[in-house]
CSV table of C-alpha atoms in Angstrom, one decimal:
chain,number,residue,atom,x,y,z
A,143,MET,CA,46.1,-54.4,17.4
A,144,THR,CA,42.4,-54.0,16.5
A,145,GLY,CA,40.3,-51.4,18.3
A,146,LYS,CA,40.7,-48.2,20.2
A,147,GLN,CA,41.1,-47.2,23.8
A,148,LYS,CA,38.5,-44.4,23.9
A,149,TRP,CA,34.9,-44.6,22.7
A,150,LEU,CA,32.0,-42.2,23.0
A,151,ILE,CA,28.2,-42.6,23.0
A,152,PRO,CA,26.2,-39.4,23.0
A,153,ASP,CA,22.7,-40.8,23.3
A,154,GLY,CA,22.2,-42.6,26.6
A,155,PHE,CA,18.8,-43.0,28.4
A,156,LEU,CA,17.6,-45.6,30.8
A,157,GLN,CA,13.8,-45.9,30.2
A,158,PRO,CA,12.2,-45.8,33.7
A,159,GLN,CA,9.3,-48.0,32.7
A,160,SER,CA,9.2,-51.7,31.7
A,161,SER,CA,6.6,-54.3,30.8
A,162,GLY,CA,6.6,-58.0,30.1
A,163,ASP,CA,9.5,-60.3,31.0
A,164,GLN,CA,12.4,-58.0,30.0
A,165,VAL,CA,13.4,-54.8,31.9
A,166,SER,CA,14.3,-51.7,29.9
A,167,HIS,CA,18.0,-51.3,29.8
A,168,GLU,CA,21.1,-50.2,27.9
A,169,ALA,CA,24.3,-52.2,27.4
A,170,VAL,CA,27.9,-51.1,26.5
A,171,CYS,CA,29.1,-54.1,24.6
A,172,VAL,CA,32.9,-54.5,24.6
A,173,LEU,CA,35.0,-56.9,22.5
A,174,ASN,CA,38.6,-57.5,23.6
A,175,LEU,CA,40.6,-59.3,20.9
A,176,GLU,CA,43.9,-59.0,22.9
A,177,GLU,CA,45.3,-61.6,25.3
A,178,GLU,CA,45.5,-59.1,28.1
A,179,SER,CA,42.5,-58.2,30.2
A,180,ALA,CA,40.9,-54.8,29.6
A,181,LEU,CA,40.3,-52.5,32.5
A,182,ILE,CA,37.4,-50.2,31.6
A,183,ARG,CA,36.4,-46.9,33.1
A,184,LEU,CA,33.0,-45.4,32.2
A,185,THR,CA,32.2,-41.7,32.6
A,186,PHE,CA,28.6,-40.5,32.4
A,187,TYR,CA,27.9,-36.9,31.2
A,188,PHE,CA,24.6,-35.1,31.9
A,189,GLU,CA,22.7,-32.1,30.7
A,190,ASP,CA,22.6,-30.3,34.0
A,191,ARG,CA,25.1,-31.7,36.5
A,192,ASP,CA,28.7,-32.7,36.8
A,193,PRO,CA,29.9,-36.0,35.2
A,194,MET,CA,29.9,-39.3,37.3
A,195,GLU,CA,33.4,-40.7,36.9
A,196,ASP,CA,33.8,-43.7,39.2
A,197,PHE,CA,32.4,-46.6,37.2
A,198,THR,CA,34.6,-49.5,36.3
A,199,ALA,CA,34.3,-52.8,34.5
A,200,GLU,CA,36.6,-55.5,33.1
A,201,CYS,CA,36.7,-57.5,29.9
A,202,PRO,CA,39.1,-60.5,29.9
A,203,GLY,CA,41.3,-61.2,26.9
A,204,ARG,CA,39.6,-62.9,24.0
A,205,ARG,CA,36.2,-62.3,25.6
A,206,THR,CA,33.2,-60.0,25.3
A,207,HIS,CA,31.5,-58.2,28.1
A,208,HIS,CA,28.0,-56.8,27.6
A,209,ILE,CA,28.0,-54.2,30.4
A,210,ARG,CA,24.5,-53.7,31.6
A,211,LEU,CA,24.2,-49.9,32.5
A,212,ASP,CA,21.1,-50.4,34.6
A,213,GLN,CA,23.1,-52.8,36.9
A,214,LEU,CA,26.4,-50.9,37.0
A,215,THR,CA,27.3,-49.1,40.3
A,216,ASP,CA,30.2,-46.8,41.0
A,217,ASP,CA,32.8,-47.0,43.8
A,218,SER,CA,30.3,-45.5,46.3
A,219,GLY,CA,27.4,-47.8,45.3
A,220,CYS,CA,25.5,-45.2,43.1
A,221,GLY,CA,23.9,-46.4,39.9
A,222,VAL,CA,23.3,-44.6,36.6
A,223,PRO,CA,20.1,-42.5,37.1
A,224,ARG,CA,17.0,-43.6,35.1
A,225,ASN,CA,14.8,-41.1,33.2
A,226,VAL,CA,17.7,-38.7,32.6
A,227,PRO,CA,19.5,-38.0,29.2
A,228,TYR,CA,23.2,-38.8,29.4
A,229,ALA,CA,26.2,-39.6,27.3
A,230,VAL,CA,29.0,-42.2,28.0
A,231,GLU,CA,32.7,-42.2,27.6
A,232,VAL,CA,34.4,-45.6,27.6
A,233,ASP,CA,38.2,-45.7,28.4
A,234,SER,CA,40.0,-49.0,28.2
A,235,SER,CA,43.5,-50.0,29.2
A,236,VAL,CA,43.9,-52.0,25.9
A,237,PRO,CA,42.3,-51.5,22.5
A,238,VAL,CA,38.8,-52.8,22.3
A,239,ILE,CA,35.7,-52.4,20.1
A,240,VAL,CA,32.5,-50.9,21.6
A,241,GLN,CA,28.9,-51.0,20.5
A,242,HIS,CA,25.9,-49.5,22.4
A,243,SER,CA,22.4,-50.9,22.5
A,244,ARG,CA,19.1,-50.0,24.1
A,245,LEU,CA,16.1,-52.2,24.9
A,246,ASP,CA,12.9,-50.3,25.7
A,247,THR,CA,10.0,-52.2,27.0
A,248,SER,CA,8.0,-49.3,28.3
A,249,GLN,CA,5.3,-50.4,26.0
A,250,GLU,CA,4.8,-54.0,25.1
A,251,PRO,CA,6.3,-55.3,22.9
A,252,LEU,CA,9.9,-54.1,23.0
A,253,ALA,CA,11.8,-51.7,20.9
A,254,LEU,CA,15.5,-52.0,20.1
A,255,CYS,CA,18.2,-49.8,18.8
A,256,THR,CA,22.0,-50.1,18.4
A,257,THR,CA,25.0,-48.3,16.9
A,258,MET,CA,28.8,-48.7,17.0
A,259,ALA,CA,30.2,-46.2,19.4
A,260,TYR,CA,32.4,-43.3,18.1
A,261,SER,CA,36.2,-43.8,18.4
A,262,GLY,CA,37.6,-40.6,17.0
B,1190,MET,CA,39.3,-52.4,-3.8
B,1191,THR,CA,36.4,-51.4,-1.6
B,1192,GLY,CA,36.0,-52.9,1.8
B,1193,LYS,CA,38.1,-54.6,4.5
B,1194,GLN,CA,39.1,-58.2,5.4
B,1195,LYS,CA,38.3,-58.0,9.1
B,1196,TRP,CA,35.1,-56.8,10.7
B,1197,LEU,CA,34.0,-56.9,14.4
B,1198,ILE,CA,30.5,-56.9,16.0
B,1199,PRO,CA,30.5,-56.6,19.8
B,1200,ASP,CA,26.8,-57.0,20.4
B,1201,GLY,CA,25.5,-60.4,19.4
B,1202,PHE,CA,22.5,-62.2,21.0
B,1203,LEU,CA,20.2,-64.8,19.7
B,1204,GLN,CA,16.9,-64.2,21.3
B,1205,PRO,CA,15.6,-67.6,22.5
B,1206,GLN,CA,11.9,-66.8,22.1
B,1207,SER,CA,9.9,-66.1,18.9
B,1208,SER,CA,6.3,-65.4,18.1
B,1209,GLY,CA,4.3,-65.0,14.9
B,1210,ASP,CA,5.6,-66.0,11.5
B,1211,GLN,CA,9.2,-64.9,11.8
B,1212,VAL,CA,11.9,-66.6,14.0
B,1213,SER,CA,14.1,-64.3,16.1
B,1214,HIS,CA,17.5,-64.2,14.5
B,1215,GLU,CA,20.6,-62.3,13.6
B,1216,ALA,CA,22.3,-61.9,10.2
B,1217,VAL,CA,25.9,-61.0,9.2
B,1218,CYS,CA,25.3,-59.4,5.9
B,1219,VAL,CA,28.3,-59.5,3.5
B,1220,LEU,CA,28.7,-57.6,0.3
B,1221,ASN,CA,31.5,-58.7,-2.1
B,1222,LEU,CA,32.2,-56.2,-4.8
B,1223,GLU,CA,35.2,-58.2,-6.2
B,1224,GLU,CA,35.1,-60.8,-9.0
B,1225,GLU,CA,36.7,-63.4,-6.7
B,1226,SER,CA,34.7,-65.4,-4.2
B,1227,ALA,CA,35.1,-64.5,-0.5
B,1228,LEU,CA,35.9,-67.3,1.9
B,1229,ILE,CA,34.7,-66.1,5.3
B,1230,ARG,CA,35.6,-67.3,8.8
B,1231,LEU,CA,33.4,-66.3,11.7
B,1232,THR,CA,34.7,-66.4,15.3
B,1233,PHE,CA,32.3,-66.1,18.2
B,1234,TYR,CA,33.5,-64.6,21.5
B,1235,PHE,CA,31.7,-65.1,24.8
B,1236,GLU,CA,31.7,-63.7,28.4
B,1237,ASP,CA,32.6,-66.9,30.2
B,1238,ARG,CA,34.1,-69.4,27.8
B,1239,ASP,CA,36.7,-69.8,25.1
B,1240,PRO,CA,35.9,-68.5,21.6
B,1241,MET,CA,34.2,-70.8,19.0
B,1242,GLU,CA,36.4,-70.6,15.8
B,1243,ASP,CA,35.3,-73.1,13.3
B,1244,PHE,CA,32.5,-71.4,11.4
B,1245,THR,CA,32.8,-70.7,7.7
B,1246,ALA,CA,30.7,-69.2,4.9
B,1247,GLU,CA,31.2,-68.1,1.4
B,1248,CYS,CA,30.1,-65.0,-0.6
B,1249,PRO,CA,30.7,-65.3,-4.4
B,1250,GLY,CA,32.0,-62.3,-6.4
B,1251,ARG,CA,29.6,-59.5,-7.1
B,1252,ARG,CA,27.1,-61.1,-4.7
B,1253,THR,CA,25.7,-60.5,-1.2
B,1254,HIS,CA,25.3,-63.2,1.5
B,1255,HIS,CA,23.0,-62.5,4.4
B,1256,ILE,CA,24.5,-65.2,6.8
B,1257,ARG,CA,21.8,-66.3,9.2
B,1258,LEU,CA,23.6,-66.8,12.6
B,1259,ASP,CA,20.8,-69.0,13.9
B,1260,GLN,CA,21.3,-71.5,11.1
B,1261,LEU,CA,25.1,-71.5,11.0
B,1262,THR,CA,26.9,-74.6,12.2
B,1263,ASP,CA,30.6,-75.1,12.7
B,1264,ASP,CA,32.8,-78.0,11.4
B,1265,SER,CA,31.6,-80.3,14.1
B,1266,GLY,CA,27.9,-79.5,13.6
B,1267,CYS,CA,27.5,-77.1,16.6
B,1268,GLY,CA,25.4,-74.0,16.3
B,1269,VAL,CA,25.7,-70.6,17.9
B,1270,PRO,CA,24.1,-70.8,21.4
B,1271,ARG,CA,20.9,-68.9,22.0
B,1272,ASN,CA,20.2,-66.8,25.0
B,1273,VAL,CA,24.0,-66.0,25.6
B,1274,PRO,CA,25.7,-62.7,24.9
B,1275,TYR,CA,28.4,-62.9,22.3
B,1276,ALA,CA,30.6,-60.9,19.9
B,1277,VAL,CA,31.5,-61.8,16.3
B,1278,GLU,CA,34.8,-61.5,14.3
B,1279,VAL,CA,34.4,-61.8,10.5
B,1280,ASP,CA,37.6,-62.6,8.5
B,1281,SER,CA,37.4,-62.6,4.7
B,1282,SER,CA,39.9,-63.8,2.1
B,1283,VAL,CA,39.0,-60.6,0.0
B,1284,PRO,CA,37.8,-57.2,1.0
B,1285,VAL,CA,34.1,-57.1,1.8
B,1286,ILE,CA,31.6,-54.8,3.5
B,1287,VAL,CA,29.8,-56.2,6.6
B,1288,GLN,CA,26.6,-55.1,8.3
B,1289,HIS,CA,24.9,-56.8,11.3
B,1290,SER,CA,21.2,-56.9,12.0
B,1291,ARG,CA,18.9,-58.5,14.6
B,1292,LEU,CA,15.3,-59.4,14.4
B,1293,ASP,CA,13.6,-60.0,17.8
B,1294,THR,CA,10.1,-61.5,17.7
B,1295,SER,CA,10.0,-62.5,21.4
B,1296,GLN,CA,7.0,-60.3,21.7
B,1297,GLU,CA,4.7,-59.8,18.8
B,1298,PRO,CA,5.2,-57.6,16.8
B,1299,LEU,CA,8.9,-57.7,15.9
B,1300,ALA,CA,11.8,-55.3,16.8
B,1301,LEU,CA,14.7,-54.6,14.5
B,1302,CYS,CA,18.1,-53.1,14.9
B,1303,THR,CA,21.1,-52.8,12.6
B,1304,THR,CA,24.6,-51.3,12.4
B,1305,MET,CA,27.6,-51.3,10.1
B,1306,ALA,CA,30.2,-53.6,11.7
B,1307,TYR,CA,33.6,-52.0,12.8
B,1308,SER,CA,36.5,-52.4,10.4
B,1309,GLY,CA,39.4,-50.8,12.4
C,437,MET,CA,40.7,-33.0,21.2
C,438,THR,CA,38.1,-35.7,20.5
C,439,GLY,CA,35.3,-35.1,18.0
C,440,LYS,CA,34.5,-33.0,15.0
C,441,GLN,CA,33.0,-29.7,14.3
C,442,LYS,CA,30.7,-30.8,11.4
C,443,TRP,CA,28.3,-33.7,11.4
C,444,LEU,CA,25.6,-34.8,8.9
C,445,ILE,CA,22.4,-36.8,9.2
C,446,PRO,CA,20.7,-37.6,5.9
C,447,ASP,CA,17.6,-39.3,7.3
C,448,GLY,CA,15.4,-36.9,9.3
C,449,PHE,CA,11.7,-37.2,9.7
C,450,LEU,CA,9.3,-36.0,12.3
C,451,GLN,CA,6.4,-38.5,12.4
C,452,PRO,CA,3.2,-36.4,12.6
C,453,GLN,CA,1.3,-39.0,14.7
C,454,SER,CA,1.8,-40.1,18.3
C,455,SER,CA,0.0,-42.4,20.6
C,456,GLY,CA,0.5,-43.3,24.3
C,457,ASP,CA,2.5,-41.3,26.7
C,458,GLN,CA,5.4,-40.4,24.5
C,459,VAL,CA,5.3,-38.0,21.5
C,460,SER,CA,7.0,-39.0,18.3
C,461,HIS,CA,10.3,-37.1,18.0
C,462,GLU,CA,13.9,-37.0,16.9
C,463,ALA,CA,16.9,-35.9,18.9
C,464,VAL,CA,20.4,-34.7,17.9
C,465,CYS,CA,22.5,-35.9,20.8
C,466,VAL,CA,25.7,-33.9,21.4
C,467,LEU,CA,28.5,-34.8,23.7
C,468,ASN,CA,31.1,-32.0,24.5
C,469,LEU,CA,34.2,-33.3,26.2
C,470,GLU,CA,35.9,-29.9,26.1
C,471,GLU,CA,35.9,-27.3,28.9
C,472,GLU,CA,34.6,-24.6,26.6
C,473,SER,CA,30.9,-24.4,25.7
C,474,ALA,CA,29.9,-25.5,22.2
C,475,LEU,CA,27.8,-23.1,20.2
C,476,ILE,CA,25.8,-25.2,17.7
C,477,ARG,CA,24.1,-24.3,14.5
C,478,LEU,CA,21.7,-26.7,12.8
C,479,THR,CA,20.8,-26.5,9.1
C,480,PHE,CA,17.8,-28.4,7.8
C,481,TYR,CA,17.8,-29.6,4.1
C,482,PHE,CA,14.7,-30.5,2.3
C,483,GLU,CA,13.6,-32.3,-1.0
C,484,ASP,CA,11.7,-29.4,-2.5
C,485,ARG,CA,12.6,-26.1,-0.8
C,486,ASP,CA,15.6,-24.1,0.4
C,487,PRO,CA,17.4,-25.0,3.6
C,488,MET,CA,16.3,-23.5,6.9
C,489,GLU,CA,19.5,-22.2,8.5
C,490,ASP,CA,18.7,-20.2,11.6
C,491,PHE,CA,18.5,-22.9,14.3
C,492,THR,CA,21.0,-22.7,17.2
C,493,ALA,CA,21.6,-24.6,20.4
C,494,GLU,CA,24.3,-24.8,23.1
C,495,CYS,CA,26.1,-27.6,24.9
C,496,PRO,CA,28.2,-26.5,27.9
C,497,GLY,CA,31.7,-28.0,28.5
C,498,ARG,CA,31.8,-31.6,29.8
C,499,ARG,CA,28.0,-31.9,29.3
C,500,THR,CA,25.7,-33.6,26.9
C,501,HIS,CA,22.7,-32.0,25.2
C,502,HIS,CA,20.0,-34.1,23.6
C,503,ILE,CA,18.5,-31.5,21.3
C,504,ARG,CA,14.8,-32.3,20.7
C,505,LEU,CA,14.1,-31.5,17.1
C,506,ASP,CA,10.4,-31.3,17.6
C,507,GLN,CA,10.8,-28.5,20.2
C,508,LEU,CA,13.5,-26.5,18.4
C,509,THR,CA,12.6,-23.1,16.9
C,510,ASP,CA,14.7,-20.8,14.7
C,511,ASP,CA,15.4,-17.1,15.2
C,512,SER,CA,12.0,-16.2,13.8
C,513,GLY,CA,10.1,-18.7,15.9
C,514,CYS,CA,9.6,-21.4,13.2
C,515,GLY,CA,9.9,-25.0,14.0
C,516,VAL,CA,11.1,-28.0,12.0
C,517,PRO,CA,8.1,-29.1,9.8
C,518,ARG,CA,6.5,-32.5,10.6
C,519,ASN,CA,5.7,-35.1,8.0
C,520,VAL,CA,8.4,-33.9,5.6
C,521,PRO,CA,11.7,-35.7,4.8
C,522,TYR,CA,14.7,-33.7,5.7
C,523,ALA,CA,18.5,-33.9,6.5
C,524,VAL,CA,20.4,-32.2,9.2
C,525,GLU,CA,23.8,-30.4,9.2
C,526,VAL,CA,25.3,-29.8,12.7
C,527,ASP,CA,28.1,-27.2,13.0
C,528,SER,CA,29.8,-26.7,16.4
C,529,SER,CA,32.3,-24.0,17.6
C,530,VAL,CA,34.3,-26.8,19.3
C,531,PRO,CA,34.8,-30.5,18.5
C,532,VAL,CA,31.8,-32.6,19.7
C,533,ILE,CA,30.4,-36.1,19.0
C,534,VAL,CA,26.9,-36.4,17.5
C,535,GLN,CA,24.4,-39.2,17.4
C,536,HIS,CA,20.9,-39.1,16.0
C,537,SER,CA,17.8,-41.0,17.2
C,538,ARG,CA,14.2,-41.2,16.3
C,539,LEU,CA,11.2,-42.3,18.4
C,540,ASP,CA,8.1,-43.2,16.5
C,541,THR,CA,4.9,-43.7,18.5
C,542,SER,CA,2.5,-43.4,15.5
C,543,GLN,CA,1.4,-46.9,16.4
C,544,GLU,CA,1.5,-48.1,20.0
C,545,PRO,CA,4.0,-49.4,21.1
C,546,LEU,CA,6.9,-47.3,20.1
C,547,ALA,CA,9.7,-47.9,17.5
C,548,LEU,CA,13.3,-46.6,18.0
C,549,CYS,CA,16.2,-46.2,15.7
C,550,THR,CA,19.6,-44.6,16.1
C,551,THR,CA,23.0,-44.0,14.4
C,552,MET,CA,26.2,-42.1,14.8
C,553,ALA,CA,26.1,-39.0,12.6
C,554,TYR,CA,28.6,-38.8,9.7
C,555,SER,CA,31.7,-36.6,10.3
C,556,GLY,CA,33.5,-36.8,7.0
D,575,MET,CA,33.9,-31.0,-0.1
D,576,THR,CA,32.0,-33.1,2.5
D,577,GLY,CA,31.0,-36.7,1.6
D,578,LYS,CA,31.9,-39.5,-0.7
D,579,GLN,CA,31.0,-40.6,-4.2
D,580,LYS,CA,30.6,-44.4,-3.3
D,581,TRP,CA,28.5,-45.8,-0.5
D,582,LEU,CA,27.6,-49.4,0.3
D,583,ILE,CA,24.7,-51.0,2.2
D,584,PRO,CA,25.0,-54.8,2.7
D,585,ASP,CA,21.7,-55.4,4.4
D,586,GLY,CA,18.8,-54.7,2.1
D,587,PHE,CA,15.4,-56.4,2.3
D,588,LEU,CA,11.9,-55.2,1.2
D,589,GLN,CA,9.5,-56.8,3.6
D,590,PRO,CA,6.6,-58.2,1.4
D,591,GLN,CA,3.9,-57.7,4.1
D,592,SER,CA,2.5,-54.5,5.4
D,593,SER,CA,-0.3,-53.6,7.9
D,594,GLY,CA,-1.9,-50.3,9.1
D,595,ASP,CA,-1.4,-47.0,7.2
D,596,GLN,CA,2.3,-47.3,6.3
D,597,VAL,CA,3.7,-49.7,3.7
D,598,SER,CA,6.9,-51.6,4.5
D,599,HIS,CA,9.8,-50.0,2.7
D,600,GLU,CA,13.4,-49.0,2.7
D,601,ALA,CA,14.9,-45.6,1.8
D,602,VAL,CA,18.4,-44.6,0.7
D,603,CYS,CA,18.7,-41.1,2.1
D,604,VAL,CA,21.1,-38.8,0.3
D,605,LEU,CA,22.3,-35.4,1.4
D,606,ASN,CA,24.0,-33.2,-1.2
D,607,LEU,CA,25.8,-30.2,0.4
D,608,GLU,CA,27.3,-29.1,-3.0
D,609,GLU,CA,25.7,-26.5,-5.3
D,610,GLU,CA,25.8,-29.0,-8.2
D,611,SER,CA,23.1,-31.6,-8.7
D,612,ALA,CA,24.1,-35.2,-7.9
D,613,LEU,CA,23.4,-37.9,-10.5
D,614,ILE,CA,23.0,-41.2,-8.6
D,615,ARG,CA,23.3,-44.7,-9.8
D,616,LEU,CA,22.1,-47.6,-7.6
D,617,THR,CA,23.3,-51.2,-8.1
D,618,PHE,CA,21.5,-54.0,-6.4
D,619,TYR,CA,23.4,-57.2,-5.5
D,620,PHE,CA,21.7,-60.5,-4.8
D,621,GLU,CA,22.6,-63.9,-3.3
D,622,ASP,CA,21.8,-66.0,-6.3
D,623,ARG,CA,21.6,-63.8,-9.5
D,624,ASP,CA,23.5,-61.1,-11.3
D,625,PRO,CA,23.4,-57.5,-10.1
D,626,MET,CA,20.7,-55.1,-11.3
D,627,GLU,CA,22.5,-52.0,-12.5
D,628,ASP,CA,20.2,-49.6,-14.3
D,629,PHE,CA,18.6,-47.7,-11.4
D,630,THR,CA,19.2,-43.9,-11.3
D,631,ALA,CA,18.0,-41.0,-9.2
D,632,GLU,CA,18.9,-37.4,-8.7
D,633,CYS,CA,19.6,-35.1,-5.7
D,634,PRO,CA,19.7,-31.4,-6.5
D,635,GLY,CA,22.4,-29.2,-4.8
D,636,ARG,CA,21.7,-28.3,-1.2
D,637,ARG,CA,18.9,-30.7,-1.0
D,638,THR,CA,18.2,-34.1,0.4
D,639,HIS,CA,16.5,-37.0,-1.4
D,640,HIS,CA,15.0,-39.9,0.5
D,641,ILE,CA,15.0,-42.5,-2.3
D,642,ARG,CA,12.2,-45.0,-1.7
D,643,LEU,CA,13.5,-48.4,-2.8
D,644,ASP,CA,10.0,-49.8,-3.1
D,645,GLN,CA,9.0,-47.2,-5.7
D,646,LEU,CA,12.3,-47.1,-7.7
D,647,THR,CA,12.3,-48.6,-11.2
D,648,ASP,CA,15.1,-49.2,-13.6
D,649,ASP,CA,15.4,-48.1,-17.2
D,650,SER,CA,13.3,-51.0,-18.3
D,651,GLY,CA,10.6,-50.4,-15.7
D,652,CYS,CA,11.6,-53.2,-13.3
D,653,GLY,CA,11.4,-52.6,-9.6
D,654,VAL,CA,13.6,-54.0,-6.7
D,655,PRO,CA,12.2,-57.4,-5.9
D,656,ARG,CA,10.4,-57.9,-2.5
D,657,ASN,CA,11.1,-60.7,-0.1
D,658,VAL,CA,14.7,-61.2,-1.4
D,659,PRO,CA,17.9,-60.4,0.5
D,660,TYR,CA,20.0,-57.8,-1.4
D,661,ALA,CA,22.8,-55.2,-1.0
D,662,VAL,CA,23.0,-51.7,-2.5
D,663,GLU,CA,25.9,-49.8,-4.0
D,664,VAL,CA,25.3,-46.0,-4.4
D,665,ASP,CA,27.5,-44.1,-6.9
D,666,SER,CA,27.1,-40.3,-7.1
D,667,SER,CA,28.6,-37.8,-9.5
D,668,VAL,CA,29.4,-35.5,-6.6
D,669,PRO,CA,30.3,-36.2,-3.0
D,670,VAL,CA,27.2,-36.9,-0.9
D,671,ILE,CA,26.3,-38.5,2.5
D,672,VAL,CA,24.2,-41.6,2.5
D,673,GLN,CA,22.1,-43.2,5.3
D,674,HIS,CA,19.9,-46.3,4.9
D,675,SER,CA,16.6,-47.0,6.8
D,676,ARG,CA,14.0,-49.7,6.9
D,677,LEU,CA,10.4,-49.5,8.0
D,678,ASP,CA,8.8,-52.9,8.6
D,679,THR,CA,5.0,-52.9,9.1
D,680,SER,CA,4.6,-56.7,8.6
D,681,GLN,CA,3.2,-56.8,12.1
D,682,GLU,CA,1.4,-53.8,13.6
D,683,PRO,CA,2.9,-51.7,15.0
D,684,LEU,CA,5.9,-50.8,12.9
D,685,ALA,CA,9.6,-51.6,13.4
D,686,LEU,CA,12.4,-49.2,12.4
D,687,CYS,CA,16.2,-49.5,11.8
D,688,THR,CA,18.8,-47.3,10.4
D,689,THR,CA,22.6,-46.9,9.8
D,690,MET,CA,25.0,-44.7,8.0
D,691,ALA,CA,26.1,-46.4,4.8
D,692,TYR,CA,29.8,-47.5,4.5
D,693,SER,CA,32.0,-45.2,2.4
D,694,GLY,CA,35.3,-47.0,2.5
């Protein structure tokens, strides 16, 4: 089985400003090579408050899911706050591979950055 | 032998728009340190459809091959679809090293991002 | 326990010029999944002078800290020099995960790059 | 001892065009945590020609060296060709840590990307 069940991303930030056609956002990109669907739990860590733990997503078997963090809501309907530094823990029910990317359109044109998440 | 035979890239996306001299694209950059040529199979995973599995490329021994994903076609002549999130699995007949890069020229000037692929 | 106590970042550079609303900077982003607070020591290595060793920071348990390198000062009040290539060693009292990012606004609009640090 | 003696970077490219104050370039950023100086050999691999093997650099103990690939010359005075895809192998006499970064100023403003090199 290829991949890991736990992945970490220390540098998260949802840019509050956008310009042009594309909104500033981040994505947690999951690849599931297994046949079984991956149930995914996302935990957000902050500098000055307790973690937010009730975010979930799914990635079917032999599929990818590029989870948009600016569109994700937890069980109570709360979204990930913009303009606040955070970190992300990704826990999956089956081994997956995780990459994290940011699109910043605060100034036109856009800026991009990406990295594989850390899997211990 | 340096390298691995399987590499994974969860965040793939071919930006549909381009401006200026350079077309938006992604490249799977392969380095083959062996004497023997590497036969490479690329599998593309999507969010909402079955994987596309019939893409192949080659990297001769002691050479690099920067495989342009916007120019790649499978055995039936189909290309990688633009404007759709995907993930890439790279399988090689000999150990290689793989890095993935994106050039986005949807807004002038360009944006760049890169990461080593994941090798398990 | 997830993470490592030592992380390395070879490519550090504080761009001297900024434009627009955001100042050019780098951040060492720390995620601490433990209950215990992480005491962090940062050492800066240069091309042509001895290392600067007296920088410290803290990341409480189950928190992240995005340490702004342009705002950090050592025990004697000195900051990290701008416009000089450097490298960073991060030593933590408990295992943490470290990512390094640069924001360059020398020309408007901004450019971004990021990578997981190396943990040996 | 922290680090490795062999590092690989599959995606190398020296953008031929520049604008503004900064020239398009790449850097192989080396961090040497040992006391002993690191003697570094760089080998460049191409898509359509034999490797270039006679590039050397040095990184003193407890120093960093951000090796500018656009300024490097081999034993016979040849530089790394611009506008050609290549890959880089870095071999060091002592364990080091290596990160690779590209600055592209073909269109103003600049674009940046970076990744840790692969160390097997």
